[in-house]
Coordinates of N, CA, C and O in Angstrom, one line a residue:
X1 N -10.0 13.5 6.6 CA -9.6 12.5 5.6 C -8.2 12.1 6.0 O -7.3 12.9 6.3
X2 N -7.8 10.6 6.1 CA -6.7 10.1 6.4 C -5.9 9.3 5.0 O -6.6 9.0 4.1
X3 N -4.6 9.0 5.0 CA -4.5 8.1 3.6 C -3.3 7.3 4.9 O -2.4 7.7 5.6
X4 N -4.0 5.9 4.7 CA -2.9 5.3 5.6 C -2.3 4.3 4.7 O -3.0 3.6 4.0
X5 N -0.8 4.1 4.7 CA 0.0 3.1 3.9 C 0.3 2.0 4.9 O 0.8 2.1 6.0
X6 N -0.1 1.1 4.2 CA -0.4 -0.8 5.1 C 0.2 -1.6 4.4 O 0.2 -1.3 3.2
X7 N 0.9 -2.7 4.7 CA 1.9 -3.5 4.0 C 0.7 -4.6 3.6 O -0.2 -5.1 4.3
X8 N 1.0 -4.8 2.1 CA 0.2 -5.9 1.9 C 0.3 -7.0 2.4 O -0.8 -7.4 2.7
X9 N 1.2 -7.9 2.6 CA 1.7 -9.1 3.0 C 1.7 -8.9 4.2 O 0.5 -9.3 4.3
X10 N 2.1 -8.5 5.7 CA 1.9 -8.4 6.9 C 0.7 -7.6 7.7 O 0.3 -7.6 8.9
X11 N 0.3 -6.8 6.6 CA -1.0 -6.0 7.2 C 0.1 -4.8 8.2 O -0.7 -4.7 9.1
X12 N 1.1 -4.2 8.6 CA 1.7 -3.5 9.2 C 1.4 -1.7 8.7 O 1.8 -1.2 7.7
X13 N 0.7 -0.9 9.9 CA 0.9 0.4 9.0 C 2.3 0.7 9.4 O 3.0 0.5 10.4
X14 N 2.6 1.5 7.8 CA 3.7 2.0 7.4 C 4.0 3.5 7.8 O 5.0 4.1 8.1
X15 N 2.4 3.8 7.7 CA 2.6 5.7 7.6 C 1.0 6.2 7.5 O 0.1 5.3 7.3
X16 N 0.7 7.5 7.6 CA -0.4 7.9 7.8 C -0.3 9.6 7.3 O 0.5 10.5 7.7
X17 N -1.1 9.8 6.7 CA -1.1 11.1 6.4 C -2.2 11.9 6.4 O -2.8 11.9 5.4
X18 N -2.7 12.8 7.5 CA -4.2 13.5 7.7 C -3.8 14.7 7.0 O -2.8 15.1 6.5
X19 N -5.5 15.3 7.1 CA -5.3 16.6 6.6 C -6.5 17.1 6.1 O -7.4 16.3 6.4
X20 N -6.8 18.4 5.3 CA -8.7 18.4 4.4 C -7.4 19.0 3.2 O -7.9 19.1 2.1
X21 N -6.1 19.2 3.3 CA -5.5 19.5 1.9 C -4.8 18.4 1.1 O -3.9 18.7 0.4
X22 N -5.4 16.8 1.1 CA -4.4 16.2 0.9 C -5.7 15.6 -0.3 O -6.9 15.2 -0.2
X23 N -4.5 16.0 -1.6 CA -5.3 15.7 -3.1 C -4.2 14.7 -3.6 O -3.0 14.9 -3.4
X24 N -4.7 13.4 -4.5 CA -4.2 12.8 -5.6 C -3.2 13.3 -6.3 O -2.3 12.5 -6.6
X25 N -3.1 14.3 -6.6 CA -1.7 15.1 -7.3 C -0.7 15.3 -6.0 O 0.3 14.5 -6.1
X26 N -0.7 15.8 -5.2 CA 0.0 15.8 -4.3 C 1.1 14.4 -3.8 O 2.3 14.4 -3.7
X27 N -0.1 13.1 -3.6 CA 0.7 12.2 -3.3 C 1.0 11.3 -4.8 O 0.9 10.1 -4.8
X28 N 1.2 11.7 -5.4 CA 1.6 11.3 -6.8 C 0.2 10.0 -7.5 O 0.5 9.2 -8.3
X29 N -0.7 10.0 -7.1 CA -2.0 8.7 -7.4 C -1.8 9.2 -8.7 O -1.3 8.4 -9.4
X30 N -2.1 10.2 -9.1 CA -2.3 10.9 -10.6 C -1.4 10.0 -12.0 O -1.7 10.0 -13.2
X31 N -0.1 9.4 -11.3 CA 1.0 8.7 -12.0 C 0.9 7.2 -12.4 O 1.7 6.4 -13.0
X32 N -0.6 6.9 -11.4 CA -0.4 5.4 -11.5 C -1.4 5.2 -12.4 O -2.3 6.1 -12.3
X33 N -1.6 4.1 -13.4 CA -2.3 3.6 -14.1 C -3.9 3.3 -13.4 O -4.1 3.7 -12.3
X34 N -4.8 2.7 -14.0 CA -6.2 2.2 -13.4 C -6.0 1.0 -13.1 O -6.6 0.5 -12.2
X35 N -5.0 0.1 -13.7 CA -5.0 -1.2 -12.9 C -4.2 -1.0 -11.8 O -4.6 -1.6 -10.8
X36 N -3.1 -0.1 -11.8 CA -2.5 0.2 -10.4 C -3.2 0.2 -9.0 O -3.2 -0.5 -8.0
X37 N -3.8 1.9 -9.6 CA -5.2 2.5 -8.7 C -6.1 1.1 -8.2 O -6.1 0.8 -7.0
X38 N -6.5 0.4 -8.9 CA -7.1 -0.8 -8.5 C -6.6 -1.5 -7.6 O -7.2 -1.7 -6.5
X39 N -5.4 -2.1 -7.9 CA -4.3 -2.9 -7.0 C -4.0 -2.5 -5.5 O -3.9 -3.3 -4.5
X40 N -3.8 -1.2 -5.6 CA -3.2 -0.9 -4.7 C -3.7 0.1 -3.8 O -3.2 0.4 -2.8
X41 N -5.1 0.9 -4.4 CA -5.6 1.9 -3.3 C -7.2 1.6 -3.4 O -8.0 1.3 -4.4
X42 N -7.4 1.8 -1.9 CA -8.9 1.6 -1.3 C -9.3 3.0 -1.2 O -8.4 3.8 -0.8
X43 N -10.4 3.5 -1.6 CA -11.3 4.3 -1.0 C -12.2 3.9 -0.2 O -13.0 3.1 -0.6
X44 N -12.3 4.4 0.9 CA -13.5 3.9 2.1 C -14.9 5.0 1.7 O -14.9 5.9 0.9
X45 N -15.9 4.4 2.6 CA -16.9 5.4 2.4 C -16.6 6.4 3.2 O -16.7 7.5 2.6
X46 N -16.4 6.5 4.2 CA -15.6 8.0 4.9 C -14.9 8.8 4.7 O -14.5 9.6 5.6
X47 N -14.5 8.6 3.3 CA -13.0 9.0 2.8 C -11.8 8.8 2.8 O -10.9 9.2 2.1
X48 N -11.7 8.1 3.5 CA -10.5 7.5 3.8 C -9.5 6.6 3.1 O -9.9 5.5 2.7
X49 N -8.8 6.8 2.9 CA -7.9 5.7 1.8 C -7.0 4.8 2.9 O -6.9 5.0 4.1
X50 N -6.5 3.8 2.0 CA -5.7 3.1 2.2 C -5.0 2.3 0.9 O -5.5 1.6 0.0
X51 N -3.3 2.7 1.1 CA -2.8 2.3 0.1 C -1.8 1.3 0.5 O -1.1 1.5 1.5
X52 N -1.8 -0.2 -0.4 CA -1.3 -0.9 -0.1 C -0.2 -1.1 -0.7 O -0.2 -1.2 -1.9
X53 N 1.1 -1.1 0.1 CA 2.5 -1.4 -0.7 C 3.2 -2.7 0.4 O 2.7 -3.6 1.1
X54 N 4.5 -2.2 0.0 CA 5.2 -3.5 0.9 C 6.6 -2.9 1.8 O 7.7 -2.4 1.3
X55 N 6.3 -3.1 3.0 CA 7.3 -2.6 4.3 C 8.6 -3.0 3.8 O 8.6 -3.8 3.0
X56 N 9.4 -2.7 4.0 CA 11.1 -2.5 4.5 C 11.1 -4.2 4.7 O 11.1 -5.0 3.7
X57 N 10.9 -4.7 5.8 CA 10.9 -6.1 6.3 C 10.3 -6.9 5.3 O 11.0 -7.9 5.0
X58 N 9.1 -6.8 4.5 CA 8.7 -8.0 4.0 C 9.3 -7.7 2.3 O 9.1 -8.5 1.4
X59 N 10.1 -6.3 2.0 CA 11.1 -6.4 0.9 C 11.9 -6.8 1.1 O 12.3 -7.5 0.2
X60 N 12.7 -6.8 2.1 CA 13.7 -7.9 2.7 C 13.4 -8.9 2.6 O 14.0 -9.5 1.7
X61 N 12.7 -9.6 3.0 CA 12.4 -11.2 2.8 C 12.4 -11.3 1.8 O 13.6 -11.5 1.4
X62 N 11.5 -11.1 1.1 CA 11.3 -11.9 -0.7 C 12.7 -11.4 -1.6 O 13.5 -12.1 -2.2
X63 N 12.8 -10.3 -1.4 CA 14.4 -10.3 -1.8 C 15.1 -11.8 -1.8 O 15.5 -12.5 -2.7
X64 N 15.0 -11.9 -0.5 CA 16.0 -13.4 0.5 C 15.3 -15.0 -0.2 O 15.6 -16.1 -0.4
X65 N 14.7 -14.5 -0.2 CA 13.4 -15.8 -0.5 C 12.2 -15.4 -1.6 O 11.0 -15.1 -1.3
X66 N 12.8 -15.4 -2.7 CA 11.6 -14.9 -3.5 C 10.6 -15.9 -3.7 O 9.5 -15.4 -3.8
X67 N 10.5 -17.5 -3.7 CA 9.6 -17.7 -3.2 C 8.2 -17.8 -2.7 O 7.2 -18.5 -3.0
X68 N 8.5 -16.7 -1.7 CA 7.7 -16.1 -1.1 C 6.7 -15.2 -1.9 O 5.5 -15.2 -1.6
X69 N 7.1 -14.7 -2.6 CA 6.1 -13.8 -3.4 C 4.9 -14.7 -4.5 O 4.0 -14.3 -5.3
X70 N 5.4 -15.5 -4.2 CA 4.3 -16.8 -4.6 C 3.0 -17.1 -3.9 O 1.9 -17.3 -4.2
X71 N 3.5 -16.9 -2.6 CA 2.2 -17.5 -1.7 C 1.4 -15.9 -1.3 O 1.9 -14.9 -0.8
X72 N 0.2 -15.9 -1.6 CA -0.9 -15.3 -0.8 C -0.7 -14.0 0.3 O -0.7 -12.8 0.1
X73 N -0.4 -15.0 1.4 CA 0.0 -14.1 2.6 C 1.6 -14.8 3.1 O 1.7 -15.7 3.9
X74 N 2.6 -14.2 2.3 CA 3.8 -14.7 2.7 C 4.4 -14.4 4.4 O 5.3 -14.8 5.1
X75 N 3.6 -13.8 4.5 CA 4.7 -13.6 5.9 C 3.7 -13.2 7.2 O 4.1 -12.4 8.0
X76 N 2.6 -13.9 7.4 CA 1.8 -13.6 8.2 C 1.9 -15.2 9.6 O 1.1 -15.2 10.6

């Protein structure tokens, strides 16, 4: 099982974490709401997650340019 962190807006992985010990409490999932969980984390049929947040660079931008957090795919 892998949980890989992908920027929403650029699609960039962030980080990657393998393992057979890696549980929901551990990486704090347990803390976030069900619309969160929704928003923001994929389960695959393999197991595999993917959680989407937002990179260093594309919080820099919208910072710069909030704007940007308007459109879709701001920074692609």
């Amino acid at each position: 099982m892998s949980v890989n962190y992908v920027c929403k807006h650029c699609h960039t992985l962030i980080g990657r974490v393998e393992g057979s010990g890696i549980d929901e409490t551990r990486l704090g999932f347990h803390l976030l709401t069900e619309a969160e969980r929704h928003e923001y984390i994929k389960v695959h049929t393999n197991g595999d997650v993917t959680v989407r947040m937002t990179c260093d660079f594309c919080t820099e931008a919208i910072q710069m340019h909030p704007e940007l957090s308007l459109l879709s795919s701001p920074l692609q």
